[in-house]
mmCIF file of C-alpha atoms in Angstrom:
data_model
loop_
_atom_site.group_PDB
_atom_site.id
_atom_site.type_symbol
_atom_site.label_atom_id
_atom_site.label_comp_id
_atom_site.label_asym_id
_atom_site.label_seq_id
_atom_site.Cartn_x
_atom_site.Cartn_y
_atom_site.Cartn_z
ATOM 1 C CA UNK A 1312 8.588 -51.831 -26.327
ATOM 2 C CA UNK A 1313 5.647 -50.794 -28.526
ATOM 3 C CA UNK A 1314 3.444 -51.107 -25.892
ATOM 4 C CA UNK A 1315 5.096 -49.167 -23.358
ATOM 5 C CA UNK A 1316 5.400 -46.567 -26.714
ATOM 6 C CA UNK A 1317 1.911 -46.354 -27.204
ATOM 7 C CA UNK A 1318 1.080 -46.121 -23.734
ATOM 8 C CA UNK A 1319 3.661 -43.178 -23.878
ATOM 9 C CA UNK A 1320 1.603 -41.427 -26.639
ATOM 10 C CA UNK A 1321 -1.761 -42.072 -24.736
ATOM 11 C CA UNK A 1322 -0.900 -40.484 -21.759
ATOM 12 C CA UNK A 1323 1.030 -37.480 -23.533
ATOM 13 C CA UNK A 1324 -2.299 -37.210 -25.949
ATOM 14 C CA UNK A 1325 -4.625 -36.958 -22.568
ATOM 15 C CA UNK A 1326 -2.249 -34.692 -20.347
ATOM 16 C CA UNK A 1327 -2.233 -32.182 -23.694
ATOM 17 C CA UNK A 1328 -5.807 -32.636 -24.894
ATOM 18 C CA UNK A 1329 -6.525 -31.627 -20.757
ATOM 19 C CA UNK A 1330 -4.207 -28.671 -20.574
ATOM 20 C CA UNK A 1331 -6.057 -27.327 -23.950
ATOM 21 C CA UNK A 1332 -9.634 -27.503 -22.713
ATOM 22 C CA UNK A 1333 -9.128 -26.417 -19.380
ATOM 23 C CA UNK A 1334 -6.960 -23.316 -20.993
ATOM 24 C CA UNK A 1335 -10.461 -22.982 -22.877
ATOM 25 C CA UNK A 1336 -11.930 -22.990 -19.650
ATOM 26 C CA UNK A 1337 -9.918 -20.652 -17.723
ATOM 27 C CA UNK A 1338 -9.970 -18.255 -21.006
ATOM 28 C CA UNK A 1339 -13.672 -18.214 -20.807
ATOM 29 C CA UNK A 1340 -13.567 -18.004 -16.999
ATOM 30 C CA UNK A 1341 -11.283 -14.127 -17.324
ATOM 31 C CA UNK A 1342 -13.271 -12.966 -20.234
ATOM 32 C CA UNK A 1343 -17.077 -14.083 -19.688
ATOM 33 C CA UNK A 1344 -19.743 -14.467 -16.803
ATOM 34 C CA UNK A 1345 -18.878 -18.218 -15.931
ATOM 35 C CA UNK A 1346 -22.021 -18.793 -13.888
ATOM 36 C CA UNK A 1347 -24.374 -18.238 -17.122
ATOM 37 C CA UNK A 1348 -26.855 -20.838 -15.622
ATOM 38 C CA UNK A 1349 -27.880 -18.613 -12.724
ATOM 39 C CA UNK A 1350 -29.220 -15.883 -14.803
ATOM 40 C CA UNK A 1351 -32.707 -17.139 -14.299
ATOM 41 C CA UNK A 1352 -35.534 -14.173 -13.488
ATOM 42 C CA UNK A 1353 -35.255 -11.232 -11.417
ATOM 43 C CA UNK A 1354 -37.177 -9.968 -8.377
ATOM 44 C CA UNK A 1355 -37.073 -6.450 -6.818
ATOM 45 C CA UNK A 1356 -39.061 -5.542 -3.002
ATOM 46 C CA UNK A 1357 -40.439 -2.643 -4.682
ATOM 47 C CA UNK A 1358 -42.317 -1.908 -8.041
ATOM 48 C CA UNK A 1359 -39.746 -1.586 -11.198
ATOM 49 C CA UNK A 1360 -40.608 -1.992 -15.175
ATOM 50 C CA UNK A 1361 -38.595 -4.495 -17.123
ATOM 51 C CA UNK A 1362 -37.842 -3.085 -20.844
ATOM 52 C CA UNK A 1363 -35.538 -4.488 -23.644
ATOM 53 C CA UNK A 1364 -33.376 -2.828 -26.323
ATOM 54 C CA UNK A 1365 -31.201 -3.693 -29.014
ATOM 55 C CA UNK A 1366 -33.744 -6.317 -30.377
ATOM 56 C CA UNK A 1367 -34.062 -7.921 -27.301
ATOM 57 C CA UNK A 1368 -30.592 -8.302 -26.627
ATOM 58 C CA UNK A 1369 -30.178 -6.179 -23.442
ATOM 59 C CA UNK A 1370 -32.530 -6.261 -20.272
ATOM 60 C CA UNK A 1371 -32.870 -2.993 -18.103
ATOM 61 C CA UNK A 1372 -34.752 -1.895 -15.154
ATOM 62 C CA UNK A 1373 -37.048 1.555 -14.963
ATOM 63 C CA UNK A 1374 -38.345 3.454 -12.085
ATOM 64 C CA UNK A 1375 -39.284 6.345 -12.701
ATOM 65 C CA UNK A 1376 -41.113 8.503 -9.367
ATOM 66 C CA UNK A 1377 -43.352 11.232 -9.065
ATOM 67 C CA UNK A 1378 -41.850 14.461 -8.185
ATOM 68 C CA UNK A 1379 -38.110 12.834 -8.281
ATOM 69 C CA UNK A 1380 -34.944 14.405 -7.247
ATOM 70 C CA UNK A 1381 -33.390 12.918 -9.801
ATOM 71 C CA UNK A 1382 -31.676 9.532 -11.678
ATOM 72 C CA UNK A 1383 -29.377 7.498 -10.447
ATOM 73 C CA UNK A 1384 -27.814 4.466 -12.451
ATOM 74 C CA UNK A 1385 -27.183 1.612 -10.449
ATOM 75 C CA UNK A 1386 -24.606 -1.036 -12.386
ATOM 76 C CA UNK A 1387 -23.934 -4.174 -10.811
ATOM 77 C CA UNK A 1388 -20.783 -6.460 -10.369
ATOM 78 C CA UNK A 1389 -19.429 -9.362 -12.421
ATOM 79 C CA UNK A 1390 -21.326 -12.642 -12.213
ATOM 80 C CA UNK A 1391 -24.249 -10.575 -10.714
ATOM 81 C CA UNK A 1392 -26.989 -8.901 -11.843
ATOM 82 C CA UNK A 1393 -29.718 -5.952 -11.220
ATOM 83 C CA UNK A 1394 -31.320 -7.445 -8.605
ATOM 84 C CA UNK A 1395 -28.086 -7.964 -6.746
ATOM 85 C CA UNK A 1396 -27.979 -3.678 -6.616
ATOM 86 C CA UNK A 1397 -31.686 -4.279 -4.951
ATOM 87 C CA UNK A 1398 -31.043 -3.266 -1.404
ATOM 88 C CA UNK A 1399 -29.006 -0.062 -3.098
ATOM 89 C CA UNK A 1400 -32.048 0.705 -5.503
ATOM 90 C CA UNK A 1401 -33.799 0.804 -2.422
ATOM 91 C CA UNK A 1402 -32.040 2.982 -0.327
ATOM 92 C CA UNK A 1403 -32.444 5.143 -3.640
ATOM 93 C CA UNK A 1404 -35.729 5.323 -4.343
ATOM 94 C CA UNK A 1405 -36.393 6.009 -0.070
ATOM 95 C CA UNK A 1406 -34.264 8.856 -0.877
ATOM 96 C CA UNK A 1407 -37.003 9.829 -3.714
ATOM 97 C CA UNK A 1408 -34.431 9.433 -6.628
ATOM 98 C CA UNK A 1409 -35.774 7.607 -9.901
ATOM 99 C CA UNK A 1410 -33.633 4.230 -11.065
ATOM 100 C CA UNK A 1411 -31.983 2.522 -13.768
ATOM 101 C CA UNK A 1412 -30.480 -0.750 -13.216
ATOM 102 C CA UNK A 1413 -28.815 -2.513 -16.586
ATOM 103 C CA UNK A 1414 -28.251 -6.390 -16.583
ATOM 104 C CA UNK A 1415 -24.711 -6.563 -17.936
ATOM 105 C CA UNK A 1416 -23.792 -8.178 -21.346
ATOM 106 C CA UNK A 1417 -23.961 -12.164 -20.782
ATOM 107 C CA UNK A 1418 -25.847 -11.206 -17.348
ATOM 108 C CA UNK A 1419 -29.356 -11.153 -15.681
ATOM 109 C CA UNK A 1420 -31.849 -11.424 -18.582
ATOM 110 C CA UNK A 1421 -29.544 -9.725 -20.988
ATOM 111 C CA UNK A 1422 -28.394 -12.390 -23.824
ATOM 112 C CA UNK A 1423 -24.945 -13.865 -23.827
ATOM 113 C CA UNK A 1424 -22.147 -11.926 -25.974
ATOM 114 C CA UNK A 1425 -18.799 -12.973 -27.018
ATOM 115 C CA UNK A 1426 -17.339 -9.224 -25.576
ATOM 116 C CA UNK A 1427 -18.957 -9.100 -21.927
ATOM 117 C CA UNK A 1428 -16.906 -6.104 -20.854
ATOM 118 C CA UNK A 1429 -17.171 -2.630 -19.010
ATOM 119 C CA UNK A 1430 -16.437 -1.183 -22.176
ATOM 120 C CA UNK A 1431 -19.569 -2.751 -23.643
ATOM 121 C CA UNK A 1432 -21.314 -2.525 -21.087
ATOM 122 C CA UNK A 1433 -21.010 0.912 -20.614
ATOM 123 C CA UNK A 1434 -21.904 1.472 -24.071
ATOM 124 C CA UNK A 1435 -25.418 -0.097 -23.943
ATOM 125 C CA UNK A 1436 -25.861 2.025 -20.649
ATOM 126 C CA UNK A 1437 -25.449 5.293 -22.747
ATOM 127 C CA UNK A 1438 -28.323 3.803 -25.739
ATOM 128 C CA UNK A 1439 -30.261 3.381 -22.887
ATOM 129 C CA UNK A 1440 -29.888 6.759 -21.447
ATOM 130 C CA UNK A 1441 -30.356 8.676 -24.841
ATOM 131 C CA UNK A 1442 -33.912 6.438 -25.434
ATOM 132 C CA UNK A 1443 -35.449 7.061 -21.729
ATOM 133 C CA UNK A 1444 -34.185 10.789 -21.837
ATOM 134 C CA UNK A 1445 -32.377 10.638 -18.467
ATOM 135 C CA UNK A 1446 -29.962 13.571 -17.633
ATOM 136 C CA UNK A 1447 -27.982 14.381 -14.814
ATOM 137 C CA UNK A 1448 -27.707 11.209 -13.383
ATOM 138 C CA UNK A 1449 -25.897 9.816 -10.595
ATOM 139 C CA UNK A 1450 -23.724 7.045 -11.551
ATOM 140 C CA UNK A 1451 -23.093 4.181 -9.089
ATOM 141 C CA UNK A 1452 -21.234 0.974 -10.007
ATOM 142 C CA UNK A 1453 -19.940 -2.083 -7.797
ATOM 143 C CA UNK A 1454 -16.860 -3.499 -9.302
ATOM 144 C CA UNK A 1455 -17.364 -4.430 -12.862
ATOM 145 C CA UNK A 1456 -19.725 -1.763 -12.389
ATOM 146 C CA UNK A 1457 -17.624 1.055 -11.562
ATOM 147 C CA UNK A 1458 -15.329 0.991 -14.158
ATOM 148 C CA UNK A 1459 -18.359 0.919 -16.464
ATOM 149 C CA UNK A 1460 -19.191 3.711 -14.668
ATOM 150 C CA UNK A 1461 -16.259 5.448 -15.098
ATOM 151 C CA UNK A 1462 -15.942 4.408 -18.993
ATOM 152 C CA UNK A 1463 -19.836 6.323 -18.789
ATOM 153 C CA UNK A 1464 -18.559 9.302 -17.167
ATOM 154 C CA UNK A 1465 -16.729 10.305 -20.629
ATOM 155 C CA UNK A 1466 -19.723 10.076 -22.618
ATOM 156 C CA UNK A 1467 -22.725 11.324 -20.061
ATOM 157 C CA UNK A 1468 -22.831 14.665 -18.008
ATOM 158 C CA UNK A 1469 -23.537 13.240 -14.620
ATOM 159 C CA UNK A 1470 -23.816 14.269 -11.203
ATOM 160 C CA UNK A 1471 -21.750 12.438 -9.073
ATOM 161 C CA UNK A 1472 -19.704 9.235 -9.238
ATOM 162 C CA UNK A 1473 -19.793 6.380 -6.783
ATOM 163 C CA UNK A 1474 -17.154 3.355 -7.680
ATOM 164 C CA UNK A 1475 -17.342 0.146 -4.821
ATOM 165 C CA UNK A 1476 -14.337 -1.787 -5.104
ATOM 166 C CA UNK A 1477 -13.261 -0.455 -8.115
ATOM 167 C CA UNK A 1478 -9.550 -1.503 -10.087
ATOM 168 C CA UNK A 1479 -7.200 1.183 -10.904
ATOM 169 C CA UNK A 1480 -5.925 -0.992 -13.786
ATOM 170 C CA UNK A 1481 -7.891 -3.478 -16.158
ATOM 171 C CA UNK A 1482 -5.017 -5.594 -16.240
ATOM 172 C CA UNK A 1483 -4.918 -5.958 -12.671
ATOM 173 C CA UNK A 1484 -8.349 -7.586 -12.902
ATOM 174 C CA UNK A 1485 -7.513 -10.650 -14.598
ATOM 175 C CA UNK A 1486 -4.413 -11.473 -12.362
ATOM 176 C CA UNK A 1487 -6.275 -10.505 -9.110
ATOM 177 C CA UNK A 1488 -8.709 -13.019 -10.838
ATOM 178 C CA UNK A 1489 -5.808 -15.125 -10.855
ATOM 179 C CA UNK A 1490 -5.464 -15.183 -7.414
ATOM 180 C CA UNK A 1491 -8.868 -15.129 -6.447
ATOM 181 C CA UNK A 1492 -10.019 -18.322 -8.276
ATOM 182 C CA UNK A 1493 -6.589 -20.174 -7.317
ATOM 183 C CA UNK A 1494 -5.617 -20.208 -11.101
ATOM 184 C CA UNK A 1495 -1.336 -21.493 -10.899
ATOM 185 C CA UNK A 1496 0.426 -18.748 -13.374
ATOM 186 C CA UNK A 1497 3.076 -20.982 -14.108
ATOM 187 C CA UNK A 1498 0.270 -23.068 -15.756
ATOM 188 C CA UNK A 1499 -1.815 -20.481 -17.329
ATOM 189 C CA UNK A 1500 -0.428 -17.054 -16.821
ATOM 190 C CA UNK A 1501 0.116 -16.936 -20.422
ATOM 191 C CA UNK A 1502 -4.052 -16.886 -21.201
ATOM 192 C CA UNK A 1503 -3.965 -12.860 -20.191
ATOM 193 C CA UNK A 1504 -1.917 -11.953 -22.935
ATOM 194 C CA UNK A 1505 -3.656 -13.092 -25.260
ATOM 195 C CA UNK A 1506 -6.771 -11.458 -23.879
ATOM 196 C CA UNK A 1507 -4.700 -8.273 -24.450
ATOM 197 C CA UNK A 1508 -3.523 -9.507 -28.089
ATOM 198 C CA UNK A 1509 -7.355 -9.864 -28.689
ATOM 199 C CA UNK A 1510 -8.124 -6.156 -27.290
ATOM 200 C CA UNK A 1511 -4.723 -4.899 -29.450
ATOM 201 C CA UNK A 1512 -6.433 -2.080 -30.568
ATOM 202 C CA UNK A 1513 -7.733 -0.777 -27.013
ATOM 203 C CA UNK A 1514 -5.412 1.729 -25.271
ATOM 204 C CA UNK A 1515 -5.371 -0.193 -21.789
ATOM 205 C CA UNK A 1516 -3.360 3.353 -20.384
ATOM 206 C CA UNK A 1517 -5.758 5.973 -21.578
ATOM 207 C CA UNK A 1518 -8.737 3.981 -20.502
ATOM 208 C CA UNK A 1519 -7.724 2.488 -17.114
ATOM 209 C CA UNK A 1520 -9.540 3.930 -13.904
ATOM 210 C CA UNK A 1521 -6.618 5.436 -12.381
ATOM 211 C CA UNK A 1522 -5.666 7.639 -15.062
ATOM 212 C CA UNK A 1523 -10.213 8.353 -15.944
ATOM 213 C CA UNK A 1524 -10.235 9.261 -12.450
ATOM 214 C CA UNK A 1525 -7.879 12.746 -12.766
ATOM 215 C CA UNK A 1526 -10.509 14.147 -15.268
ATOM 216 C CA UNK A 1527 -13.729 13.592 -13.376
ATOM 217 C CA UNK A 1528 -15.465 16.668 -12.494
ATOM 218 C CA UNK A 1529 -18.146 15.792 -9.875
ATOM 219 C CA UNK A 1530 -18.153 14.875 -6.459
ATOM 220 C CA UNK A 1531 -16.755 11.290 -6.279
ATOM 221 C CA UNK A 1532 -16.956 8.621 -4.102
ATOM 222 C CA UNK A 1533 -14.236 4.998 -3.950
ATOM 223 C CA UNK A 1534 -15.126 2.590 -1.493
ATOM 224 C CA UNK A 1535 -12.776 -0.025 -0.378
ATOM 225 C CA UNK A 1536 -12.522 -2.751 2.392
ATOM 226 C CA UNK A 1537 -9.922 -4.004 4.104
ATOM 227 C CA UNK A 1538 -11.451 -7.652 3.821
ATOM 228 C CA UNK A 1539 -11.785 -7.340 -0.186
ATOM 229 C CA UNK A 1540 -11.067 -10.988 -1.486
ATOM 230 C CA UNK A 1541 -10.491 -9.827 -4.962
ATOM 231 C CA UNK A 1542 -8.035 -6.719 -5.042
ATOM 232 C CA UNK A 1543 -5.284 -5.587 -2.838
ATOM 233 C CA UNK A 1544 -6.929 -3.047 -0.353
ATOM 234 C CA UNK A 1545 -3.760 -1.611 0.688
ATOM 235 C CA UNK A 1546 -2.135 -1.096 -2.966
ATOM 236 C CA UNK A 1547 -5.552 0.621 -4.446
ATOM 237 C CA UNK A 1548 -6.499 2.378 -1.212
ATOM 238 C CA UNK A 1549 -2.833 3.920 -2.058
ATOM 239 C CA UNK A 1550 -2.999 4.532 -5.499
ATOM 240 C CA UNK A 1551 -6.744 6.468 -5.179
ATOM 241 C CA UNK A 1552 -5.500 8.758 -2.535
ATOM 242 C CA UNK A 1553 -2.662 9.477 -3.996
ATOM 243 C CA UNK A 1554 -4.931 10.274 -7.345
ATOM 244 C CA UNK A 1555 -7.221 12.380 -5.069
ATOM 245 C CA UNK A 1556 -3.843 14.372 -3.340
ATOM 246 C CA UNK A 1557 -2.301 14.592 -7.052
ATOM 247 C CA UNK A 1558 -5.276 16.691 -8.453
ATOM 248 C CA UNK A 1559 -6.193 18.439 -5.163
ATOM 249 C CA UNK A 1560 -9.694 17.286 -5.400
ATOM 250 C CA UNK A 1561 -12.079 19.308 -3.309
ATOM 251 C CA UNK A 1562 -15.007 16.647 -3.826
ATOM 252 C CA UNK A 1563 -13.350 13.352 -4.097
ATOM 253 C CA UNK A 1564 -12.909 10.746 -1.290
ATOM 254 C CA UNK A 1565 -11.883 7.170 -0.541
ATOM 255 C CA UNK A 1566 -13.596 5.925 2.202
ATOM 256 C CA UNK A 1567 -12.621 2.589 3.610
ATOM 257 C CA UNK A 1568 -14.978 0.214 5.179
ATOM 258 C CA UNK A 1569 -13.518 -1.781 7.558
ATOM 259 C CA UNK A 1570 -16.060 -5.365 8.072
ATOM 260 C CA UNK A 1571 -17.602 -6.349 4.827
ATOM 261 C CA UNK A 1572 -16.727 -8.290 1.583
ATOM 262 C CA UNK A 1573 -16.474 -7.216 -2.226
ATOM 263 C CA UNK A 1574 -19.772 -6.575 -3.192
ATOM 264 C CA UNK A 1575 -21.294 -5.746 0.301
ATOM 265 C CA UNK A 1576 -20.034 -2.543 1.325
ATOM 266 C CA UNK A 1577 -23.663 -1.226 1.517
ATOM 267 C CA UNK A 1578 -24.321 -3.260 4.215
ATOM 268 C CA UNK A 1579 -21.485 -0.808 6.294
ATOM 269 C CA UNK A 1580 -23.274 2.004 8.422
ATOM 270 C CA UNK A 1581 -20.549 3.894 6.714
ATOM 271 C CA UNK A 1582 -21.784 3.545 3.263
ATOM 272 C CA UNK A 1583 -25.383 4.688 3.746
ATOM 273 C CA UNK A 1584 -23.881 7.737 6.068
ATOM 274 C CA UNK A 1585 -20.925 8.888 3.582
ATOM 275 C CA UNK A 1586 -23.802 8.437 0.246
ATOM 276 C CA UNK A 1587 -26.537 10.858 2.623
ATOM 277 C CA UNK A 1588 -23.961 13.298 3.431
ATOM 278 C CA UNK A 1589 -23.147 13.604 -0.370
ATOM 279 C CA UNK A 1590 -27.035 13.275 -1.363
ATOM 280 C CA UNK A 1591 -27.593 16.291 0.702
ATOM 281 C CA UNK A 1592 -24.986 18.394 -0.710
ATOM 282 C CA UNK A 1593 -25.293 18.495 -4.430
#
């Protein structure tokens, strides 16, 4: 009988001591970048000048051309970095606009942080902004990106906004996360709660995307596709229309792309044709 006791406690001791790291796991999984180890260096097909700020902390990339048409701000998606928005920086500076890309907090060669969100992310964007003396710019974000962006739009006069597979509700991201990573709720679904204990003091309505979307006032641009892994194309493709019918929007558009993942909607004919026909018109 003791031995069948103690073998009891064993077992009950492992399956708990388990269930606590990998709840450490999956908390660190919604709330950080958990591919750290791929930061490594970054390489760009064209010339582009690595700079620093906040003692180091935070990695960004300059071009600045000759006889430019203007900025645009190129932020890239979670567990990615600048050089992932290369091919876009590209079709940019062919276009003869100057560039900023910003490695995210706990991305690229930017140094890991405790609070890698579009909130803070966002915020370093604008410190960056005010020190290189960039106005007017274009702001263009892919996913983690966007709403960056968007938190950027309240802070920066800008001219235009282009979102790629953005959320119209924080929230949403951690259970589409959920999904995406094949993390059971029944086991875990309790972790995002927390995350929202933690981030009490942040008004989650006020600041989510859909609602930040009725006071932009540029031209805007939402891209979605139908073969999105991540979020539900057919839930935010209804949500952002309705947003754009709502607030009879003379400038804003969602534009769905019908043959590409997540983060590759530039490589749709559609992007580079919808982003030329908006270049040329403000």
């Amino acid at each position: 009988m003791p031995e069948i006791l103690e073998f009891f406690i064993f077992i009950t001791t492992f399956i708990i001591i388990t269930y606590i790291l990998l709840s450490l796991v999956v908390f660190f999984v919604l709330t950080n970048n958990p591919i750290l180890w791929r930061k490594g260096t970054s390489n760009f097909p064209f010339p582009i000048t690595l700079k620093y700020i906040n003692d180091n902390k935070t990695a960004y990339w300059i071009h600045n051309q000759e006889n430019s048409k203007g900025w645009v701000i190129l932020l890239h998606y979670y567990v990615g970095k600048s050089e992932s928005m290369a091919e876009r920086g590209k079709f940019y500076l062919d276009n003869g606009y100057s560039l900023l890309l910003v490695d995210g907090p706990s991305h690229g060669l930017t140094k890991f942080s405790w609070r890698a969100t579009a909130v803070h992310y966002s915020t370093t964007v604008l410190e960056i902004i005010e020190k290189e003396k960039i106005a007017n710019p274009i702001l263009h974000g892919v996913s983690f990106g966007s709403t960056a962006c968007l938190f950027l739009s309240k802070m920066v006069i800008y001219k235009a906004l282009i979102l790629e597979s953005s959320t119209y509700s924080i929230k949403n991201i951690f259970w589409s996360l959920f999904h995406y990573i094949h993390i059971p709720k029944w086991l875990f679904g309790w972790i995002p709660y927390v995350i929202f204990f933690r981030y009490r003091n942040f008004d989650w309505e006020r600041n989510n995307p859909s609602n930040l979307l009725r006071f932009v006032d540029a031209p805007i641009l939402i891209f979605h596709t139908k073969k999105d892994n991540i979020f539900d194309y057919e839930r935010h493709a209804e949500i952002f229309r309705k947003i754009f019918s709502s607030n009879n929007y003379d400038y804003g558009r969602f534009i769905t792309i019908e043959d590409t993942t997540h983060t590759e909607i530039n490589k749709s004919p559609v992007w580079e044709e919808t982003i030329n026909t908006l270049l040329s018109e403000i």
